[in-house]
Amino acid sequence: MAKETQLNKLKKGASTFNLIGEAKIKDFTFKLDIESQKSDWLYNQMNLGIDCGENGIIYADMMGGYGTERQNQLYVHGIKENENGRKQDDFQTKFTIDWEDRFDEEVLKTIGDMCFITVGIEKDENGKTVYKKFLSEYDAIQYIKDNLKDGTIVNVKGNLTYSLYNDTVQAQKKITSICLSKAEQTQFKATFTQMLLLDKDSVGKVDKETLTIPIYAKVLDYVKEFDKEIVKTTLPLAKTFNIKVTKEDADKVKKLLKFFKAKPKTITSLVVDGVFSRGEVNTTEVTEDDIPNDIKDLIELGYVDKEEVLNKIALANGGGNKPEQMIIISPHIKMVGDEVKTPTIERIIEAYTEDDLNIALILQTLNIEKKSEDVNTEEDIDKEDVINKAIEKIEDDSDDDNDDNWLKNL
């Protein structure tokens, strides 16, 4: 049966974020030249909080490094001219450059713009923002630490990535650009654009305490390891988003929910715009007083790093805010057309089938390909074990309760 299954290739789609607000620099924001305990890897890490006003303090990350005992290379793509003579990224031309050449101006001219991390947090003598571009997060983090001041208003952009950790899907904000902003506090924001995969049961029932409607979606991302097995493929990961609702706008929300419904056995893709939210800002600082005494003893003995503990406390408590939520505002609208642009909702009604998102079938397909390349009985048995475990993890979609009357009961 597995050999007859033809699965459509999964494509990640839109997955970006934009934070505008005040940078919050703490003791745990930067970690420089950290030595990996497992290899020769030496890396820098940044966990930057942005005070986004009414949305709270939202954290975004950057991490990168190099191997001290190996020949390091950076993977990049090229640049080309389009029919209008303008330069654009050439994703078809992929190559590597040596780590030592990452600042070589002649080499950098051959690399597409989207390979770079853009940083603009300084001004020149004329008051104009100075923009610098880095191929490595390692260098960008060091520069940001040396030049970014606490309270500076910045515009941060990047990509959302999702990973499975202890059976929980985590969203991580990976920074690709951080620049100065002239925004007033009323213009602070914490927004995202994300492609969701929806089935017939994706719309949940209203939570009358929080006045939110859960949207049980799948997001796509590259996964290196699944159930302790190396898979290196794009998998659908379950992630819950929310839509806010009040008694006054119940009818309006009910019309909005039509975009989130799918036909049985099919998967609808829908790109949405939303906001990150931690509720009202709590300005309580995280200090050594927040560290339990037994952990302080471990710190004094040198077994635990103090800054790492403070970092974990801040993250676990949302930097002093409520747990972070991803609130959907509306479907994303893009302009399409060559001569005449037309606004269009990014929605494909039958983008995939249920089989395309079935993790067990995806892993079976990988197994078939592996068998055809390298016949190895032990590996095949191990893969079958992974498939069986994956089947156990697939959500039970047997509940076919499509009751829409809950809105009337608000």
One Martini backbone bead per residue (centre of mass of N, CA, C, O) as a GRO file, in nm:
protein
  410
    1MET     BB    1   0.057   0.063  -0.020
    2ALA     BB    2   0.291   0.265   0.008
    3LYS     BB    3   0.379   0.262  -0.299
    4GLU     BB    4   0.089   0.395  -0.395
    5THR     BB    5   0.154   0.647  -0.246
    6GLN     BB    6   0.077   0.993  -0.330
    7LEU     BB    7   0.252   1.270  -0.229
    8ASN     BB    8   0.250   1.590  -0.161
    9LYS     BB    9   0.442   1.852  -0.148
   10LEU     BB   10   0.562   2.039   0.114
   11LYS     BB   11   0.501   2.392   0.180
   12LYS     BB   12   0.552   2.637   0.401
   13GLY     BB   13   0.538   2.937   0.358
   14ALA     BB   14   0.431   3.179   0.537
   15SER     BB   15   0.678   3.304   0.811
   16THR     BB   16   0.645   3.597   0.987
   17PHE     BB   17   0.786   3.895   1.157
   18ASN     BB   18   0.699   4.209   1.359
   19LEU     BB   19   0.885   4.436   1.566
   20ILE     BB   20   0.784   4.731   1.763
   21GLY     BB   21   1.017   4.885   1.995
   22GLU     BB   22   1.174   4.844   2.296
   23ALA     BB   23   1.475   4.765   2.395
   24LYS     BB   24   1.576   4.490   2.620
   25ILE     BB   25   1.854   4.500   2.830
   26LYS     BB   26   2.013   4.224   2.976
   27ASP     BB   27   2.212   3.992   3.123
   28PHE     BB   28   2.071   3.759   2.917
   29THR     BB   29   2.081   3.858   2.616
   30PHE     BB   30   2.394   3.785   2.609
   31LYS     BB   31   2.607   3.522   2.453
   32LEU     BB   32   2.959   3.472   2.442
   33ASP     BB   33   3.161   3.236   2.349
   34ILE     BB   34   3.032   2.945   2.346
   35GLU     BB   35   3.099   2.622   2.454
   36SER     BB   36   3.056   2.323   2.350
   37GLN     BB   37   3.008   1.997   2.504
   38LYS     BB   38   3.006   1.817   2.213
   39SER     BB   39   3.206   2.022   2.063
   40ASP     BB   40   3.378   2.280   1.864
   41TRP     BB   41   3.156   2.477   1.921
   42LEU     BB   42   3.126   2.836   1.864
   43TYR     BB   43   2.900   3.080   2.021
   44ASN     BB   44   2.634   3.308   1.970
   45GLN     BB   45   2.371   3.474   2.177
   46MET     BB   46   2.028   3.606   2.135
   47ASN     BB   47   1.772   3.747   2.370
   48LEU     BB   48   1.535   3.975   2.263
   49GLY     BB   49   1.354   4.230   2.402
   50ILE     BB   50   1.028   4.374   2.311
   51ASP     BB   51   0.849   4.660   2.376
   52CYS     BB   52   0.499   4.648   2.247
   53GLY     BB   53   0.323   4.746   2.464
   54GLU     BB   54   0.014   4.604   2.473
   55ASN     BB   55   0.171   4.320   2.392
   56GLY     BB   56   0.438   4.339   2.524
   57ILE     BB   57   0.707   4.126   2.579
   58ILE     BB   58   0.900   4.026   2.300
   59TYR     BB   59   1.085   3.750   2.181
   60ALA     BB   60   1.403   3.730   2.007
   61ASP     BB   61   1.640   3.554   1.794
   62MET     BB   62   2.003   3.463   1.794
   63MET     BB   63   2.232   3.222   1.627
   64GLY     BB   64   2.598   3.166   1.604
   65GLY     BB   65   2.887   2.989   1.443
   66TYR     BB   66   3.185   2.779   1.491
   67GLY     BB   67   3.452   2.569   1.415
   68THR     BB   68   3.771   2.533   1.561
   69GLU     BB   69   3.838   2.226   1.402
   70ARG     BB   70   3.746   2.343   1.114
   71GLN     BB   71   3.611   2.388   0.793
   72ASN     BB   72   3.436   2.667   0.722
   73GLN     BB   73   3.100   2.725   0.585
   74LEU     BB   74   2.883   2.913   0.367
   75TYR     BB   75   2.548   2.918   0.267
   76VAL     BB   76   2.453   3.034  -0.059
   77HIS     BB   77   2.330   3.275  -0.294
   78GLY     BB   78   2.273   3.455  -0.564
   79ILE     BB   79   2.284   3.708  -0.831
   80LYS     BB   80   2.057   3.905  -1.044
   81GLU     BB   81   1.904   4.020  -1.337
   82ASN     BB   82   1.634   4.150  -1.450
   83GLU     BB   83   1.439   4.281  -1.705
   84ASN     BB   84   1.493   4.580  -1.553
   85GLY     BB   85   1.798   4.566  -1.422
   86ARG     BB   86   1.752   4.438  -1.151
   87LYS     BB   87   1.845   4.317  -0.856
   88GLN     BB   88   1.833   3.965  -0.757
   89ASP     BB   89   1.766   3.677  -0.630
   90ASP     BB   90   1.941   3.354  -0.686
   91PHE     BB   91   1.818   3.040  -0.601
   92GLN     BB   92   1.966   2.850  -0.819
   93THR     BB   93   2.238   2.971  -0.707
   94LYS     BB   94   2.454   2.760  -0.528
   95PHE     BB   95   2.695   2.817  -0.257
   96THR     BB   96   3.020   2.847  -0.112
   97ILE     BB   97   3.202   2.995   0.163
   98ASP     BB   98   3.450   3.091   0.337
   99TRP     BB   99   3.482   3.205   0.650
  100GLU     BB  100   3.723   3.408   0.582
  101ASP     BB  101   3.522   3.552   0.339
  102ARG     BB  102   3.276   3.714   0.488
  103PHE     BB  103   3.430   4.021   0.429
  104ASP     BB  104   3.456   4.006   0.125
  105GLU     BB  105   3.356   4.228  -0.107
  106GLU     BB  106   3.373   4.059  -0.371
  107VAL     BB  107   3.205   3.822  -0.265
  108LEU     BB  108   2.946   3.980  -0.170
  109LYS     BB  109   2.853   4.069  -0.465
  110THR     BB  110   2.750   3.751  -0.530
  111ILE     BB  111   2.524   3.787  -0.309
  112GLY     BB  112   2.227   3.761  -0.188
  113ASP     BB  113   2.036   3.957   0.020
  114MET     BB  114   1.890   3.714   0.188
  115CYS     BB  115   2.169   3.619   0.333
  116PHE     BB  116   2.141   3.863   0.514
  117ILE     BB  117   2.202   4.060   0.798
  118THR     BB  118   2.033   4.346   0.910
  119VAL     BB  119   2.200   4.645   1.052
  120GLY     BB  120   2.047   4.960   1.206
  121ILE     BB  121   2.193   5.126   1.508
  122GLU     BB  122   2.335   5.367   1.363
  123LYS     BB  123   2.477   5.700   1.333
  124ASP     BB  124   2.589   5.949   1.168
  125GLU     BB  125   2.692   6.283   1.147
  126ASN     BB  126   2.398   6.330   0.982
  127GLY     BB  127   2.174   6.120   1.108
  128LYS     BB  128   2.219   5.856   0.957
  129THR     BB  129   2.170   5.540   0.897
  130VAL     BB  130   2.371   5.256   0.958
  131TYR     BB  131   2.434   4.987   0.741
  132LYS     BB  132   2.474   4.637   0.812
  133LYS     BB  133   2.615   4.325   0.684
  134PHE     BB  134   2.558   3.971   0.760
  135LEU     BB  135   2.627   3.623   0.730
  136SER     BB  136   2.662   3.603   1.047
  137GLU     BB  137   2.540   3.581   1.364
  138TYR     BB  138   2.799   3.604   1.519
  139ASP     BB  139   2.864   3.900   1.422
  140ALA     BB  140   2.594   4.044   1.475
  141ILE     BB  141   2.584   4.010   1.784
  142GLN     BB  142   2.840   4.164   1.854
  143TYR     BB  143   2.748   4.434   1.731
  144ILE     BB  144   2.486   4.472   1.895
  145LYS     BB  145   2.614   4.473   2.175
  146ASP     BB  146   2.803   4.732   2.112
  147ASN     BB  147   2.533   4.933   2.004
  148LEU     BB  148   2.292   4.854   2.178
  149LYS     BB  149   2.042   5.021   2.361
  150ASP     BB  150   1.853   5.067   2.612
  151GLY     BB  151   1.536   5.181   2.473
  152THR     BB  152   1.556   5.141   2.185
  153ILE     BB  153   1.399   5.198   1.887
  154VAL     BB  154   1.278   4.917   1.698
  155ASN     BB  155   1.297   4.714   1.392
  156VAL     BB  156   1.185   4.375   1.377
  157LYS     BB  157   1.281   4.102   1.165
  158GLY     BB  158   1.152   3.768   1.050
  159ASN     BB  159   1.140   3.419   1.121
  160LEU     BB  160   0.933   3.148   1.159
  161THR     BB  161   0.985   2.869   1.375
  162TYR     BB  162   0.931   2.511   1.413
  163SER     BB  163   0.921   2.282   1.701
  164LEU     BB  164   0.974   1.968   1.863
  165TYR     BB  165   0.917   1.958   2.228
  166ASN     BB  166   0.792   1.746   2.429
  167ASP     BB  167   0.520   1.745   2.243
  168THR     BB  168   0.584   2.054   2.172
  169VAL     BB  169   0.511   2.337   1.990
  170GLN     BB  170   0.752   2.572   1.890
  171ALA     BB  171   0.805   2.922   1.863
  172GLN     BB  172   1.048   3.096   1.662
  173LYS     BB  173   1.234   3.407   1.646
  174LYS     BB  174   1.424   3.491   1.362
  175ILE     BB  175   1.653   3.720   1.299
  176THR     BB  176   1.718   3.948   0.996
  177SER     BB  177   1.628   4.238   1.127
  178ILE     BB  178   1.775   4.551   1.274
  179CYS     BB  179   1.629   4.877   1.332
  180LEU     BB  180   1.567   5.186   1.342
  181SER     BB  181   1.295   5.387   1.493
  182LYS     BB  182   1.020   5.646   1.478
  183ALA     BB  183   0.822   5.530   1.658
  184GLU     BB  184   0.558   5.548   1.842
  185GLN     BB  185   0.389   5.400   2.093
  186THR     BB  186   0.121   5.375   1.915
  187GLN     BB  187   0.310   5.202   1.688
  188PHE     BB  188   0.342   4.961   1.826
  189LYS     BB  189   0.433   4.608   1.749
  190ALA     BB  190   0.315   4.240   1.707
  191THR     BB  191   0.358   4.065   1.419
  192PHE     BB  192   0.210   3.818   1.186
  193THR     BB  193   0.272   3.574   0.915
  194GLN     BB  194   0.067   3.274   0.842
  195MET     BB  195   0.052   2.950   0.737
  196LEU     BB  196  -0.236   2.745   0.729
  197LEU     BB  197  -0.361   2.421   0.812
  198LEU     BB  198  -0.692   2.296   0.738
  199ASP     BB  199  -0.967   2.133   0.875
  200LYS     BB  200  -1.286   2.032   0.977
  201ASP     BB  201  -1.160   2.071   1.301
  202SER     BB  202  -1.020   2.362   1.349
  203VAL     BB  203  -1.275   2.477   1.479
  204GLY     BB  204  -1.349   2.573   1.777
  205LYS     BB  205  -1.462   2.649   2.090
  206VAL     BB  206  -1.562   2.869   2.299
  207ASP     BB  207  -1.409   3.062   2.551
  208LYS     BB  208  -1.585   3.220   2.806
  209GLU     BB  209  -1.343   3.337   2.972
  210THR     BB  210  -1.148   3.449   2.721
  211LEU     BB  211  -1.283   3.500   2.448
  212THR     BB  212  -1.192   3.244   2.261
  213ILE     BB  213  -1.092   3.085   1.949
  214PRO     BB  214  -0.977   2.795   1.850
  215ILE     BB  215  -0.710   2.707   1.614
  216TYR     BB  216  -0.651   2.396   1.464
  217ALA     BB  217  -0.339   2.370   1.330
  218LYS     BB  218  -0.097   2.356   1.068
  219VAL     BB  219   0.255   2.361   1.042
  220LEU     BB  220   0.545   2.416   0.845
  221ASP     BB  221   0.860   2.226   0.884
  222TYR     BB  222   1.178   2.156   0.932
  223VAL     BB  223   1.289   1.819   1.020
  224LYS     BB  224   1.544   1.628   1.154
  225GLU     BB  225   1.385   1.508   1.415
  226PHE     BB  226   1.186   1.202   1.488
  227ASP     BB  227   1.170   1.004   1.735
  228LYS     BB  228   1.496   0.975   1.727
  229GLU     BB  229   1.484   1.025   1.410
  230ILE     BB  230   1.622   1.079   1.112
  231VAL     BB  231   1.458   1.282   0.842
  232LYS     BB  232   1.483   1.548   0.684
  233THR     BB  233   1.190   1.713   0.677
  234THR     BB  234   0.870   1.812   0.605
  235LEU     BB  235   0.634   1.888   0.866
  236PRO     BB  236   0.340   1.863   1.040
  237LEU     BB  237   0.243   2.098   1.299
  238ALA     BB  238   0.079   2.145   1.590
  239LYS     BB  239  -0.113   2.460   1.621
  240THR     BB  240  -0.246   2.705   1.837
  241PHE     BB  241  -0.481   2.945   1.780
  242ASN     BB  242  -0.651   3.273   1.806
  243ILE     BB  243  -0.980   3.423   1.849
  244LYS     BB  244  -1.140   3.703   1.914
  245VAL     BB  245  -1.443   3.763   2.122
  246THR     BB  246  -1.766   3.921   2.131
  247LYS     BB  247  -2.089   3.996   2.161
  248GLU     BB  248  -2.080   4.231   1.947
  249ASP     BB  249  -1.893   4.041   1.721
  250ALA     BB  250  -2.017   3.755   1.659
  251ASP     BB  251  -2.120   3.778   1.363
  252LYS     BB  252  -1.849   3.859   1.239
  253VAL     BB  253  -1.688   3.606   1.327
  254LYS     BB  254  -1.863   3.395   1.188
  255LYS     BB  255  -1.781   3.489   0.902
  256LEU     BB  256  -1.474   3.447   0.935
  257LEU     BB  257  -1.479   3.126   0.987
  258LYS     BB  258  -1.524   3.033   0.690
  259PHE     BB  259  -1.210   3.045   0.614
  260PHE     BB  260  -1.148   2.785   0.833
  261LYS     BB  261  -1.282   2.583   0.643
  262ALA     BB  262  -1.318   2.235   0.549
  263LYS     BB  263  -1.329   1.968   0.372
  264PRO     BB  264  -1.356   1.657   0.374
  265LYS     BB  265  -1.028   1.521   0.332
  266THR     BB  266  -0.923   1.818   0.338
  267ILE     BB  267  -0.687   2.094   0.280
  268THR     BB  268  -0.657   2.421   0.392
  269SER     BB  269  -0.501   2.716   0.290
  270LEU     BB  270  -0.406   2.993   0.519
  271VAL     BB  271  -0.328   3.325   0.532
  272VAL     BB  272  -0.231   3.514   0.822
  273ASP     BB  273  -0.296   3.776   1.046
  274GLY     BB  274  -0.120   3.883   1.351
  275VAL     BB  275  -0.064   3.866   1.713
  276PHE     BB  276   0.129   3.917   1.977
  277SER     BB  277   0.055   3.824   2.329
  278ARG     BB  278   0.088   3.937   2.699
  279GLY     BB  279  -0.040   4.178   2.762
  280GLU     BB  280   0.022   4.360   3.007
  281VAL     BB  281   0.278   4.524   3.132
  282ASN     BB  282   0.542   4.396   3.338
  283THR     BB  283   0.812   4.561   3.520
  284THR     BB  284   0.938   4.327   3.648
  285GLU     BB  285   1.233   4.222   3.762
  286VAL     BB  286   1.502   4.004   3.708
  287THR     BB  287   1.666   3.853   3.984
  288GLU     BB  288   1.840   3.691   4.232
  289ASP     BB  289   1.580   3.674   4.418
  290ASP     BB  290   1.440   3.457   4.208
  291ILE     BB  291   1.642   3.253   4.316
  292PRO     BB  292   1.676   2.971   4.449
  293ASN     BB  293   1.884   2.857   4.695
  294ASP     BB  294   1.976   2.582   4.568
  295ILE     BB  295   2.070   2.721   4.300
  296LYS     BB  296   2.275   2.912   4.424
  297ASP     BB  297   2.465   2.688   4.513
  298LEU     BB  298   2.532   2.590   4.225
  299ILE     BB  299   2.654   2.855   4.132
  300GLU     BB  300   2.883   2.872   4.345
  301LEU     BB  301   3.004   2.583   4.246
  302GLY     BB  302   2.979   2.594   3.909
  303TYR     BB  303   2.725   2.423   3.772
  304VAL     BB  304   2.577   2.705   3.726
  305ASP     BB  305   2.451   2.962   3.533
  306LYS     BB  306   2.319   3.259   3.615
  307GLU     BB  307   2.220   3.378   3.339
  308GLU     BB  308   2.063   3.125   3.256
  309VAL     BB  309   1.859   3.132   3.486
  310LEU     BB  310   1.746   3.414   3.431
  311ASN     BB  311   1.651   3.348   3.148
  312LYS     BB  312   1.448   3.123   3.224
  313ILE     BB  313   1.270   3.296   3.406
  314ALA     BB  314   1.189   3.503   3.192
  315LEU     BB  315   1.064   3.303   2.987
  316ALA     BB  316   0.861   3.153   3.180
  317ASN     BB  317   0.736   3.468   3.247
  318GLY     BB  318   0.752   3.665   3.000
  319GLY     BB  319   0.920   3.899   3.126
  320GLY     BB  320   0.655   3.957   3.325
  321ASN     BB  321   0.435   3.818   3.164
  322LYS     BB  322   0.224   3.667   2.993
  323PRO     BB  323   0.156   3.430   2.800
  324GLU     BB  324   0.203   3.363   2.482
  325GLN     BB  325   0.012   3.467   2.198
  326MET     BB  326  -0.166   3.380   1.888
  327ILE     BB  327  -0.347   3.626   1.717
  328ILE     BB  328  -0.604   3.642   1.500
  329ILE     BB  329  -0.728   3.885   1.269
  330SER     BB  330  -0.677   3.792   0.954
  331PRO     BB  331  -0.666   3.749   0.646
  332HIS     BB  332  -0.444   3.762   0.396
  333ILE     BB  333  -0.356   4.032   0.174
  334LYS     BB  334  -0.286   4.034  -0.173
  335MET     BB  335  -0.125   4.153  -0.463
  336VAL     BB  336  -0.235   4.089  -0.797
  337GLY     BB  337  -0.067   4.130  -1.088
  338ASP     BB  338   0.065   4.332  -1.335
  339GLU     BB  339  -0.096   4.596  -1.420
  340VAL     BB  340  -0.340   4.498  -1.235
  341LYS     BB  341  -0.415   4.521  -0.904
  342THR     BB  342  -0.544   4.258  -0.683
  343PRO     BB  343  -0.713   4.172  -0.414
  344THR     BB  344  -0.611   3.869  -0.224
  345ILE     BB  345  -0.677   3.581  -0.074
  346GLU     BB  346  -0.468   3.342   0.087
  347ARG     BB  347  -0.641   3.072  -0.059
  348ILE     BB  348  -0.667   2.705  -0.052
  349ILE     BB  349  -0.906   2.474  -0.044
  350GLU     BB  350  -0.728   2.222  -0.197
  351ALA     BB  351  -0.411   2.176  -0.119
  352TYR     BB  352  -0.474   1.906   0.039
  353THR     BB  353  -0.461   1.605   0.193
  354GLU     BB  354  -0.469   1.404   0.461
  355ASP     BB  355  -0.228   1.228   0.366
  356ASP     BB  356  -0.013   1.459   0.337
  357LEU     BB  357  -0.034   1.492   0.681
  358ASN     BB  358   0.063   1.202   0.731
  359ILE     BB  359   0.325   1.100   0.908
  360ALA     BB  360   0.333   0.798   0.850
  361LEU     BB  361   0.339   0.827   0.538
  362ILE     BB  362   0.589   0.999   0.518
  363LEU     BB  363   0.780   0.788   0.650
  364GLN     BB  364   0.725   0.568   0.447
  365THR     BB  365   0.836   0.715   0.202
  366LEU     BB  366   1.122   0.738   0.314
  367ASN     BB  367   1.164   0.432   0.338
  368ILE     BB  368   1.140   0.358   0.039
  369GLU     BB  369   1.377   0.532  -0.057
  370LYS     BB  370   1.591   0.392   0.119
  371LYS     BB  371   1.564   0.106   0.005
  372SER     BB  372   1.642   0.185  -0.293
  373GLU     BB  373   1.938   0.279  -0.199
  374ASP     BB  374   1.954   0.100   0.093
  375VAL     BB  375   1.985  -0.216   0.198
  376ASN     BB  376   1.863  -0.233   0.546
  377THR     BB  377   1.722  -0.409   0.782
  378GLU     BB  378   1.766  -0.249   1.046
  379GLU     BB  379   1.667   0.026   0.941
  380ASP     BB  380   1.382  -0.066   0.860
  381ILE     BB  381   1.291  -0.148   1.141
  382ASP     BB  382   1.332   0.123   1.277
  383LYS     BB  383   1.132   0.278   1.094
  384GLU     BB  384   0.881   0.117   1.171
  385ASP     BB  385   0.888   0.208   1.465
  386VAL     BB  386   0.843   0.505   1.402
  387ILE     BB  387   0.571   0.476   1.263
  388ASN     BB  388   0.417   0.358   1.504
  389LYS     BB  389   0.464   0.606   1.685
  390ALA     BB  390   0.334   0.815   1.496
  391ILE     BB  391   0.046   0.701   1.501
  392GLU     BB  392   0.001   0.765   1.807
  393LYS     BB  393   0.027   1.091   1.755
  394ILE     BB  394  -0.217   1.107   1.601
  395GLU     BB  395  -0.493   1.263   1.579
  396ASP     BB  396  -0.824   1.240   1.674
  397ASP     BB  397  -1.087   1.274   1.410
  398SER     BB  398  -1.377   1.153   1.504
  399ASP     BB  399  -1.489   1.426   1.582
  400ASP     BB  400  -1.806   1.559   1.424
  401ASP     BB  401  -1.857   1.843   1.566
  402ASN     BB  402  -2.047   2.119   1.396
  403ASP     BB  403  -2.118   2.330   1.610
  404ASP     BB  404  -2.240   2.685   1.564
  405ASN     BB  405  -2.420   2.784   1.829
  406TRP     BB  406  -2.225   2.921   2.041
  407LEU     BB  407  -2.249   3.221   1.957
  408LYS     BB  408  -2.545   3.256   2.069
  409ASN     BB  409  -2.435   3.204   2.386
  410LEU     BB  410  -2.272   3.476   2.465
   0.00000   0.00000   0.00000
